[in-house]
Amino acid sequence: MSLRLTINGTTRDITSDPDTPLVYVLRDELKLKGTKLGCGLEQCGACAVMVDGKPVLSCVTPVEAFDGKNVTTIEGIADTEIGQRVQQAFVQETAAQCGYCTSGLVVAATALLAANPTPDRTTTKAALTPHLCRCGSHPRVLRAIEKAARA
């Protein structure tokens, strides 16, 4: 079975088994190491990518579910104006501590601001619900997203 995904604007033919979760294809076959495998149960958000503009957790869903879709990883986020603003705000607000959850949070924040340029705090928290930061950076993450929205 031949799978074709558009990853960060480039069409890629995937040779992995179609049942392989997307995160493994990104990391192992395509060498895009920014998407992290955290819990492997879609409960921590470290594996978030954007699929056709929406945040999706990639650690459980097989790659075949993404055939023909546009996938944006953390490596492709900087190619967008919103993604640049989010990344800059994360740096300015020191919203990353160990950095493991950061790529998933940046992806989620970018997708949120693309869909809703001026979210309130409640909407922002809801968008981050599946994301865990074990270092406790959530207050700084919220400030960074608010800063990116104002920029």
GROMACS .gro file of N, CA and C in nm:
model
  453
    1MET      N    1   0.085  -0.118   0.000
    1MET     CA    2   0.000   0.000   0.000
    1MET      C    3   0.089   0.124   0.000
    2SER      N    4   0.063   0.214  -0.089
    2SER     CA    5   0.140   0.337  -0.099
    2SER      C    6   0.064   0.451  -0.032
    3LEU      N    7   0.132   0.521   0.055
    3LEU     CA    8   0.073   0.635   0.124
    3LEU      C    9   0.145   0.761   0.082
    4ARG      N   10   0.070   0.868   0.069
    4ARG     CA   11   0.128   0.997   0.031
    4ARG      C   12   0.072   1.102   0.125
    5LEU      N   13   0.164   1.170   0.195
    5LEU     CA   14   0.127   1.277   0.286
    5LEU      C   15   0.202   1.402   0.246
    6THR      N   16   0.141   1.515   0.271
    6THR     CA   17   0.213   1.640   0.254
    6THR      C   18   0.258   1.682   0.393
    7ILE      N   19   0.389   1.683   0.412
    7ILE     CA   20   0.448   1.716   0.542
    7ILE      C   21   0.520   1.849   0.527
    8ASN      N   22   0.476   1.948   0.600
    8ASN     CA   23   0.537   2.082   0.597
    8ASN      C   24   0.552   2.134   0.454
    9GLY      N   25   0.448   2.109   0.374
    9GLY     CA   26   0.444   2.161   0.238
    9GLY      C   27   0.510   2.075   0.133
   10THR      N   28   0.572   1.965   0.173
   10THR     CA   29   0.639   1.876   0.078
   10THR      C   30   0.566   1.743   0.073
   11THR      N   31   0.531   1.698  -0.047
   11THR     CA   32   0.463   1.570  -0.062
   11THR      C   33   0.565   1.458  -0.042
   12ARG      N   34   0.529   1.363   0.045
   12ARG     CA   35   0.620   1.254   0.078
   12ARG      C   36   0.551   1.121   0.056
   13ASP      N   37   0.621   1.026  -0.005
   13ASP     CA   38   0.572   0.890  -0.016
   13ASP      C   39   0.621   0.815   0.107
   14ILE      N   40   0.531   0.750   0.175
   14ILE     CA   41   0.562   0.683   0.302
   14ILE      C   42   0.579   0.534   0.276
   15THR      N   43   0.688   0.478   0.329
   15THR     CA   44   0.715   0.336   0.310
   15THR      C   45   0.686   0.255   0.435
   16SER      N   46   0.658   0.319   0.546
   16SER     CA   47   0.629   0.248   0.671
   16SER      C   48   0.501   0.168   0.658
   17ASP      N   49   0.486   0.068   0.745
   17ASP     CA   50   0.363  -0.008   0.754
   17ASP      C   51   0.247   0.088   0.779
   18PRO      N   52   0.136   0.075   0.710
   18PRO     CA   53   0.024   0.168   0.725
   18PRO      C   54  -0.034   0.176   0.866
   19ASP      N   55  -0.009   0.073   0.949
   19ASP     CA   56  -0.058   0.072   1.086
   19ASP      C   57   0.035   0.142   1.184
   20THR      N   58   0.150   0.187   1.137
   20THR     CA   59   0.246   0.255   1.224
   20THR      C   60   0.191   0.392   1.263
   21PRO      N   61   0.191   0.424   1.393
   21PRO     CA   62   0.146   0.556   1.433
   21PRO      C   63   0.228   0.667   1.366
   22LEU      N   64   0.160   0.775   1.334
   22LEU     CA   65   0.223   0.886   1.261
   22LEU      C   66   0.350   0.935   1.330
   23VAL      N   67   0.351   0.946   1.462
   23VAL     CA   68   0.469   1.000   1.531
   23VAL      C   69   0.595   0.919   1.498
   24TYR      N   70   0.582   0.789   1.485
   24TYR     CA   71   0.698   0.705   1.452
   24TYR      C   72   0.743   0.728   1.307
   25VAL      N   73   0.648   0.747   1.218
   25VAL     CA   74   0.683   0.775   1.079
   25VAL      C   75   0.757   0.908   1.071
   26LEU      N   76   0.705   1.009   1.142
   26LEU     CA   77   0.771   1.141   1.141
   26LEU      C   78   0.912   1.131   1.195
   27ARG      N   79   0.928   1.067   1.308
   27ARG     CA   80   1.058   1.062   1.376
   27ARG      C   81   1.156   0.964   1.310
   28ASP      N   82   1.108   0.845   1.277
   28ASP     CA   83   1.198   0.740   1.231
   28ASP      C   84   1.221   0.739   1.080
   29GLU      N   85   1.112   0.750   1.004
   29GLU     CA   86   1.127   0.744   0.858
   29GLU      C   87   1.166   0.879   0.800
   30LEU      N   88   1.101   0.986   0.848
   30LEU     CA   89   1.124   1.119   0.789
   30LEU      C   90   1.228   1.202   0.866
   31LYS      N   91   1.274   1.151   0.980
   31LYS     CA   92   1.379   1.216   1.062
   31LYS      C   93   1.338   1.355   1.111
   32LEU      N   94   1.209   1.375   1.133
   32LEU     CA   95   1.158   1.500   1.191
   32LEU      C   96   1.142   1.475   1.341
   33LYS      N   97   1.243   1.512   1.417
   33LYS     CA   98   1.252   1.476   1.559
   33LYS      C   99   1.181   1.573   1.652
   34GLY      N  100   1.125   1.681   1.600
   34GLY     CA  101   1.060   1.780   1.686
   34GLY      C  102   0.932   1.731   1.751
   35THR      N  103   0.857   1.647   1.684
   35THR     CA  104   0.736   1.589   1.742
   35THR      C  105   0.779   1.482   1.840
   36LYS      N  106   0.736   1.495   1.963
   36LYS     CA  107   0.783   1.405   2.070
   36LYS      C  108   0.681   1.295   2.099
   37LEU      N  109   0.732   1.181   2.141
   37LEU     CA  110   0.648   1.074   2.193
   37LEU      C  111   0.655   1.083   2.345
   38GLY      N  112   0.544   1.118   2.405
   38GLY     CA  113   0.540   1.129   2.551
   38GLY      C  114   0.480   1.004   2.612
   39CYS      N  115   0.349   1.002   2.623
   39CYS     CA  116   0.280   0.893   2.691
   39CYS      C  117   0.246   0.777   2.599
   40GLY      N  118   0.231   0.802   2.470
   40GLY     CA  119   0.189   0.698   2.377
   40GLY      C  120   0.043   0.661   2.390
   41LEU      N  121  -0.034   0.745   2.461
   41LEU     CA  122  -0.176   0.717   2.486
   41LEU      C  123  -0.266   0.835   2.452
   42GLU      N  124  -0.214   0.933   2.381
   42GLU     CA  125  -0.288   1.056   2.347
   42GLU      C  126  -0.338   1.129   2.471
   43GLN      N  127  -0.258   1.130   2.575
   43GLN     CA  128  -0.300   1.196   2.699
   43GLN      C  129  -0.209   1.310   2.742
   44CYS      N  130  -0.095   1.330   2.673
   44CYS     CA  131  -0.004   1.435   2.720
   44CYS      C  132   0.014   1.549   2.620
   45GLY      N  133  -0.011   1.525   2.491
   45GLY     CA  134  -0.004   1.630   2.391
   45GLY      C  135   0.133   1.656   2.331
   46ALA      N  136   0.237   1.587   2.376
   46ALA     CA  137   0.372   1.611   2.323
   46ALA      C  138   0.381   1.577   2.174
   47CYS      N  139   0.292   1.490   2.127
   47CYS     CA  140   0.297   1.443   1.988
   47CYS      C  141   0.210   1.524   1.894
   48ALA      N  142   0.162   1.640   1.935
   48ALA     CA  143   0.068   1.718   1.853
   48ALA      C  144   0.132   1.766   1.723
   49VAL      N  145   0.053   1.754   1.618
   49VAL     CA  146   0.085   1.809   1.486
   49VAL      C  147  -0.044   1.875   1.437
   50MET      N  148  -0.033   1.956   1.332
   50MET     CA  149  -0.154   2.011   1.270
   50MET      C  150  -0.184   1.928   1.146
   51VAL      N  151  -0.309   1.888   1.133
   51VAL     CA  152  -0.355   1.814   1.017
   51VAL      C  153  -0.466   1.895   0.954
   52ASP      N  154  -0.439   1.941   0.833
   52ASP     CA  155  -0.534   2.029   0.764
   52ASP      C  156  -0.576   2.145   0.854
   53GLY      N  157  -0.477   2.198   0.928
   53GLY     CA  158  -0.497   2.317   1.011
   53GLY      C  159  -0.549   2.293   1.150
   54LYS      N  160  -0.578   2.169   1.186
   54LYS     CA  161  -0.632   2.140   1.319
   54LYS      C  162  -0.531   2.060   1.400
   55PRO      N  163  -0.523   2.086   1.531
   55PRO     CA  164  -0.429   2.010   1.613
   55PRO      C  165  -0.476   1.865   1.629
   56VAL      N  166  -0.383   1.772   1.612
   56VAL     CA  167  -0.413   1.629   1.621
   56VAL      C  168  -0.298   1.563   1.696
   57LEU      N  169  -0.331   1.472   1.786
   57LEU     CA  170  -0.228   1.394   1.854
   57LEU      C  171  -0.191   1.276   1.764
   58SER      N  172  -0.062   1.250   1.752
   58SER     CA  173  -0.013   1.158   1.649
   58SER      C  174   0.046   1.027   1.701
   59CYS      N  175   0.036   1.002   1.831
   59CYS     CA  176   0.108   0.886   1.886
   59CYS      C  177   0.032   0.755   1.875
   60VAL      N  178  -0.097   0.758   1.845
   60VAL     CA  179  -0.175   0.635   1.839
   60VAL      C  180  -0.232   0.611   1.700
   61THR      N  181  -0.277   0.715   1.634
   61THR     CA  182  -0.345   0.701   1.505
   61THR      C  183  -0.248   0.654   1.398
   62PRO      N  184  -0.286   0.547   1.324
   62PRO     CA  185  -0.197   0.496   1.219
   62PRO      C  186  -0.177   0.597   1.106
   63VAL      N  187  -0.061   0.591   1.046
   63VAL     CA  188  -0.025   0.684   0.939
   63VAL      C  189  -0.124   0.677   0.823
   64GLU      N  190  -0.184   0.563   0.799
   64GLU     CA  191  -0.278   0.552   0.687
   64GLU      C  192  -0.398   0.646   0.703
   65ALA      N  193  -0.430   0.686   0.825
   65ALA     CA  194  -0.541   0.780   0.848
   65ALA      C  195  -0.507   0.920   0.797
   66PHE      N  196  -0.380   0.945   0.771
   66PHE     CA  197  -0.336   1.077   0.727
   66PHE      C  198  -0.305   1.082   0.578
   67ASP      N  199  -0.331   0.972   0.508
   67ASP     CA  200  -0.305   0.965   0.365
   67ASP      C  201  -0.380   1.077   0.293
   68GLY      N  202  -0.307   1.153   0.212
   68GLY     CA  203  -0.366   1.263   0.137
   68GLY      C  204  -0.390   1.390   0.217
   69LYS      N  205  -0.349   1.392   0.341
   69LYS     CA  206  -0.371   1.509   0.427
   69LYS      C  207  -0.247   1.597   0.432
   70ASN      N  208  -0.268   1.721   0.474
   70ASN     CA  209  -0.159   1.815   0.495
   70ASN      C  210  -0.122   1.815   0.643
   71VAL      N  211   0.000   1.774   0.672
   71VAL     CA  212   0.048   1.765   0.809
   71VAL      C  213   0.155   1.872   0.830
   72THR      N  214   0.139   1.949   0.937
   72THR     CA  215   0.242   2.047   0.974
   72THR      C  216   0.298   2.007   1.109
   73THR      N  217   0.428   1.985   1.114
   73THR     CA  218   0.496   1.952   1.240
   73THR      C  219   0.557   2.079   1.297
   74ILE      N  220   0.617   2.067   1.412
   74ILE     CA  221   0.683   2.182   1.474
   74ILE      C  222   0.789   2.240   1.380
   75GLU      N  223   0.852   2.154   1.300
   75GLU     CA  224   0.953   2.203   1.206
   75GLU      C  225   0.893   2.296   1.101
   76GLY      N  226   0.764   2.280   1.069
   76GLY     CA  227   0.699   2.364   0.969
   76GLY      C  228   0.625   2.483   1.027
   77ILE      N  229   0.613   2.489   1.157
   77ILE     CA  230   0.538   2.599   1.222
   77ILE      C  231   0.601   2.735   1.191
   78ALA      N  232   0.732   2.742   1.189
   78ALA     CA  233   0.800   2.871   1.166
   78ALA      C  234   0.780   2.923   1.025
   79ASP      N  235   0.725   2.841   0.937
   79ASP     CA  236   0.697   2.886   0.801
   79ASP      C  237   0.570   2.971   0.794
   80THR      N  238   0.501   2.984   0.906
   80THR     CA  239   0.378   3.065   0.910
   80THR      C  240   0.400   3.187   0.998
   81GLU      N  241   0.331   3.294   0.966
   81GLU     CA  242   0.343   3.418   1.045
   81GLU      C  243   0.295   3.395   1.187
   82ILE      N  244   0.184   3.323   1.204
   82ILE     CA  245   0.132   3.296   1.339
   82ILE      C  246   0.230   3.209   1.417
   83GLY      N  247   0.283   3.107   1.351
   83GLY     CA  248   0.380   3.020   1.417
   83GLY      C  249   0.504   3.095   1.462
   84GLN      N  250   0.551   3.187   1.381
   84GLN     CA  251   0.666   3.270   1.421
   84GLN      C  252   0.634   3.352   1.545
   85ARG      N  253   0.514   3.411   1.547
   85ARG     CA  254   0.473   3.491   1.664
   85ARG      C  255   0.465   3.405   1.790
   86VAL      N  256   0.408   3.286   1.776
   86VAL     CA  257   0.395   3.196   1.891
   86VAL      C  258   0.533   3.155   1.942
   87GLN      N  259   0.621   3.115   1.851
   87GLN     CA  260   0.755   3.074   1.894
   87GLN      C  261   0.829   3.189   1.962
   88GLN      N  262   0.819   3.308   1.906
   88GLN     CA  263   0.885   3.424   1.966
   88GLN      C  264   0.828   3.453   2.105
   89ALA      N  265   0.697   3.446   2.119
   89ALA     CA  266   0.635   3.472   2.249
   89ALA      C  267   0.675   3.365   2.352
   90PHE      N  268   0.686   3.239   2.309
   90PHE     CA  269   0.730   3.134   2.401
   90PHE      C  270   0.871   3.164   2.452
   91VAL      N  271   0.958   3.212   2.365
   91VAL     CA  272   1.094   3.248   2.407
   91VAL      C  273   1.090   3.367   2.502
   92GLN      N  274   1.017   3.471   2.465
   92GLN     CA  275   1.012   3.593   2.547
   92GLN      C  276   0.953   3.567   2.685
   93GLU      N  277   0.858   3.478   2.694
   93GLU     CA  278   0.793   3.448   2.822
   93GLU      C  279   0.857   3.329   2.894
   94THR      N  280   0.968   3.280   2.842
   94THR     CA  281   1.034   3.159   2.894
   94THR      C  282   0.931   3.050   2.926
   95ALA      N  283   0.849   3.021   2.825
   95ALA     CA  284   0.739   2.927   2.842
   95ALA      C  285   0.781   2.781   2.830
   96ALA      N  286   0.908   2.757   2.811
   96ALA     CA  287   0.957   2.620   2.806
   96ALA      C  288   1.059   2.601   2.916
   97GLN      N  289   1.049   2.491   2.986
   97GLN     CA  290   1.149   2.462   3.087
   97GLN      C  291   1.233   2.346   3.037
   98CYS      N  292   1.188   2.223   3.049
   98CYS     CA  293   1.267   2.112   2.996
   98CYS      C  294   1.254   2.103   2.844
   99GLY      N  295   1.142   2.153   2.790
   99GLY     CA  296   1.122   2.158   2.646
   99GLY      C  297   1.052   2.038   2.587
  100TYR      N  298   1.025   1.935   2.664
  100TYR     CA  299   0.967   1.815   2.606
  100TYR      C  300   0.826   1.837   2.553
  101CYS      N  301   0.745   1.911   2.626
  101CYS     CA  302   0.606   1.935   2.585
  101CYS      C  303   0.594   2.053   2.489
  102THR      N  304   0.701   2.130   2.475
  102THR     CA  305   0.693   2.259   2.406
  102THR      C  306   0.646   2.248   2.263
  103SER      N  307   0.695   2.153   2.187
  103SER     CA  308   0.654   2.146   2.047
  103SER      C  309   0.504   2.124   2.035
  104GLY      N  310   0.448   2.036   2.117
  104GLY     CA  311   0.304   2.013   2.114
  104GLY      C  312   0.225   2.136   2.154
  105LEU      N  313   0.274   2.209   2.254
  105LEU     CA  314   0.207   2.331   2.298
  105LEU      C  315   0.214   2.439   2.191
  106VAL      N  316   0.328   2.453   2.125
  106VAL     CA  317   0.342   2.553   2.018
  106VAL      C  318   0.250   2.519   1.901
  107VAL      N  319   0.242   2.393   1.867
  107VAL     CA  320   0.152   2.350   1.759
  107VAL      C  321   0.007   2.382   1.797
  108ALA      N  322  -0.032   2.347   1.919
  108ALA     CA  323  -0.170   2.373   1.965
  108ALA      C  324  -0.200   2.522   1.967
  109ALA      N  325  -0.106   2.602   2.015
  109ALA     CA  326  -0.125   2.747   2.022
  109ALA      C  327  -0.135   2.807   1.882
  110THR      N  328  -0.054   2.760   1.791
  110THR     CA  329  -0.059   2.809   1.652
  110THR      C  330  -0.193   2.777   1.589
  111ALA      N  331  -0.239   2.654   1.607
  111ALA     CA  332  -0.370   2.615   1.552
  111ALA      C  333  -0.481   2.697   1.615
  112LEU      N  334  -0.472   2.721   1.745
  112LEU     CA  335  -0.573   2.803   1.813
  112LEU      C  336  -0.579   2.943   1.755
  113LEU      N  337  -0.464   3.009   1.744
  113LEU     CA  338  -0.463   3.147   1.695
  113LEU      C  339  -0.498   3.157   1.547
  114ALA      N  340  -0.472   3.052   1.471
  114ALA     CA  341  -0.514   3.052   1.331
  114ALA      C  342  -0.666   3.046   1.321
  115ALA      N  343  -0.729   2.973   1.411
  115ALA     CA  344  -0.875   2.960   1.410
  115ALA      C  345  -0.944   3.075   1.483
  116ASN      N  346  -0.878   3.129   1.585
  116ASN     CA  347  -0.937   3.233   1.669
  116ASN      C  348  -0.826   3.330   1.709
  117PRO      N  349  -0.807   3.439   1.635
  117PRO     CA  350  -0.694   3.529   1.659
  117PRO      C  351  -0.695   3.598   1.796
  118THR      N  352  -0.810   3.605   1.861
  118THR     CA  353  -0.817   3.672   1.992
  118THR      C  354  -0.893   3.588   2.093
  119PRO      N  355  -0.840   3.472   2.127
  119PRO     CA  356  -0.911   3.386   2.223
  119PRO      C  357  -0.903   3.444   2.364
  120ASP      N  358  -1.008   3.420   2.443
  120ASP     CA  359  -1.002   3.459   2.582
  120ASP      C  360  -0.930   3.348   2.660
  121ARG      N  361  -0.904   3.372   2.787
  121ARG     CA  362  -0.828   3.277   2.868
  121ARG      C  363  -0.898   3.141   2.876
  122THR      N  364  -1.030   3.141   2.887
  122THR     CA  365  -1.104   3.015   2.896
  122THR      C  366  -1.090   2.933   2.768
  123THR      N  367  -1.099   2.999   2.654
  123THR     CA  368  -1.083   2.932   2.525
  123THR      C  369  -0.942   2.877   2.510
  124THR      N  370  -0.845   2.955   2.553
  124THR     CA  371  -0.705   2.911   2.545
  124THR      C  372  -0.683   2.789   2.632
  125LYS      N  373  -0.733   2.792   2.754
  125LYS     CA  374  -0.718   2.676   2.843
  125LYS      C  375  -0.784   2.553   2.783
  126ALA      N  376  -0.899   2.570   2.724
  126ALA     CA  377  -0.969   2.456   2.662
  126ALA      C  378  -0.887   2.397   2.548
  127ALA      N  379  -0.823   2.484   2.470
  127ALA     CA  380  -0.741   2.437   2.358
  127ALA      C  381  -0.618   2.360   2.406
  128LEU      N  382  -0.574   2.389   2.528
  128LEU     CA  383  -0.456   2.324   2.583
  128LEU      C  384  -0.489   2.206   2.673
  129THR      N  385  -0.617   2.173   2.685
  129THR     CA  386  -0.660   2.067   2.777
  129THR      C  387  -0.582   1.937   2.762
  130PRO      N  388  -0.557   1.888   2.642
  130PRO     CA  389  -0.485   1.759   2.636
  130PRO      C  390  -0.334   1.771   2.659
  131HIS      N  391  -0.283   1.891   2.686
  131HIS     CA  392  -0.139   1.910   2.696
  131HIS      C  393  -0.094   1.917   2.841
  132LEU      N  394   0.006   1.834   2.874
  132LEU     CA  395   0.062   1.833   3.008
  132LEU      C  396   0.203   1.890   3.006
  133CYS      N  397   0.230   1.974   3.101
  133CYS     CA  398   0.367   2.022   3.123
  133CYS      C  399   0.405   1.981   3.263
  134ARG      N  400   0.493   1.886   3.272
  134ARG     CA  401   0.532   1.834   3.403
  134ARG      C  402   0.620   1.931   3.481
  135CYS      N  403   0.675   2.031   3.413
  135CYS     CA  404   0.760   2.130   3.480
  135CYS      C  405   0.679   2.245   3.539
  136GLY      N  406   0.552   2.255   3.505
  136GLY     CA  407   0.469   2.361   3.562
  136GLY      C  408   0.478   2.493   3.488
  137SER      N  409   0.502   2.491   3.360
  137SER     CA  410   0.517   2.615   3.282
  137SER      C  411   0.384   2.670   3.230
  138HIS      N  412   0.273   2.608   3.265
  138HIS     CA  413   0.144   2.651   3.209
  138HIS      C  414   0.114   2.800   3.226
  139PRO      N  415   0.142   2.863   3.340
  139PRO     CA  416   0.115   3.008   3.348
  139PRO      C  417   0.194   3.088   3.244
  140ARG      N  418   0.319   3.051   3.221
  140ARG     CA  419   0.400   3.120   3.120
  140ARG      C  420   0.352   3.089   2.980
  141VAL      N  421   0.305   2.966   2.958
  141VAL     CA  422   0.249   2.929   2.828
  141VAL      C  423   0.127   3.015   2.798
  142LEU      N  424   0.040   3.031   2.895
  142LEU     CA  425  -0.080   3.114   2.877
  142LEU      C  426  -0.041   3.258   2.845
  143ARG      N  427   0.057   3.311   2.917
  143ARG     CA  428   0.104   3.448   2.888
  143ARG      C  429   0.163   3.457   2.748
  144ALA      N  430   0.236   3.355   2.707
  144ALA     CA  431   0.296   3.356   2.572
  144ALA      C  432   0.189   3.356   2.465
  145ILE      N  433   0.087   3.277   2.483
  145ILE     CA  434  -0.021   3.272   2.383
  145ILE      C  435  -0.093   3.405   2.378
  146GLU      N  436  -0.118   3.465   2.494
  146GLU     CA  437  -0.183   3.597   2.496
  146GLU      C  438  -0.095   3.702   2.428
  147LYS      N  439   0.035   3.694   2.450
  147LYS     CA  440   0.128   3.787   2.384
  147LYS      C  441   0.127   3.768   2.233
  148ALA      N  442   0.129   3.643   2.189
  148ALA     CA  443   0.127   3.615   2.045
  148ALA      C  444  -0.003   3.664   1.983
  149ALA      N  445  -0.113   3.654   2.055
  149ALA     CA  446  -0.242   3.701   2.004
  149ALA      C  447  -0.241   3.853   1.989
  150ARG      N  448  -0.174   3.922   2.078
  150ARG     CA  449  -0.170   4.070   2.072
  150ARG      C  450  -0.073   4.120   1.967
  151ALA      N  451   0.026   4.040   1.929
  151ALA     CA  452   0.132   4.085   1.837
  151ALA      C  453   0.080   4.109   1.698
   0.00000   0.00000   0.00000
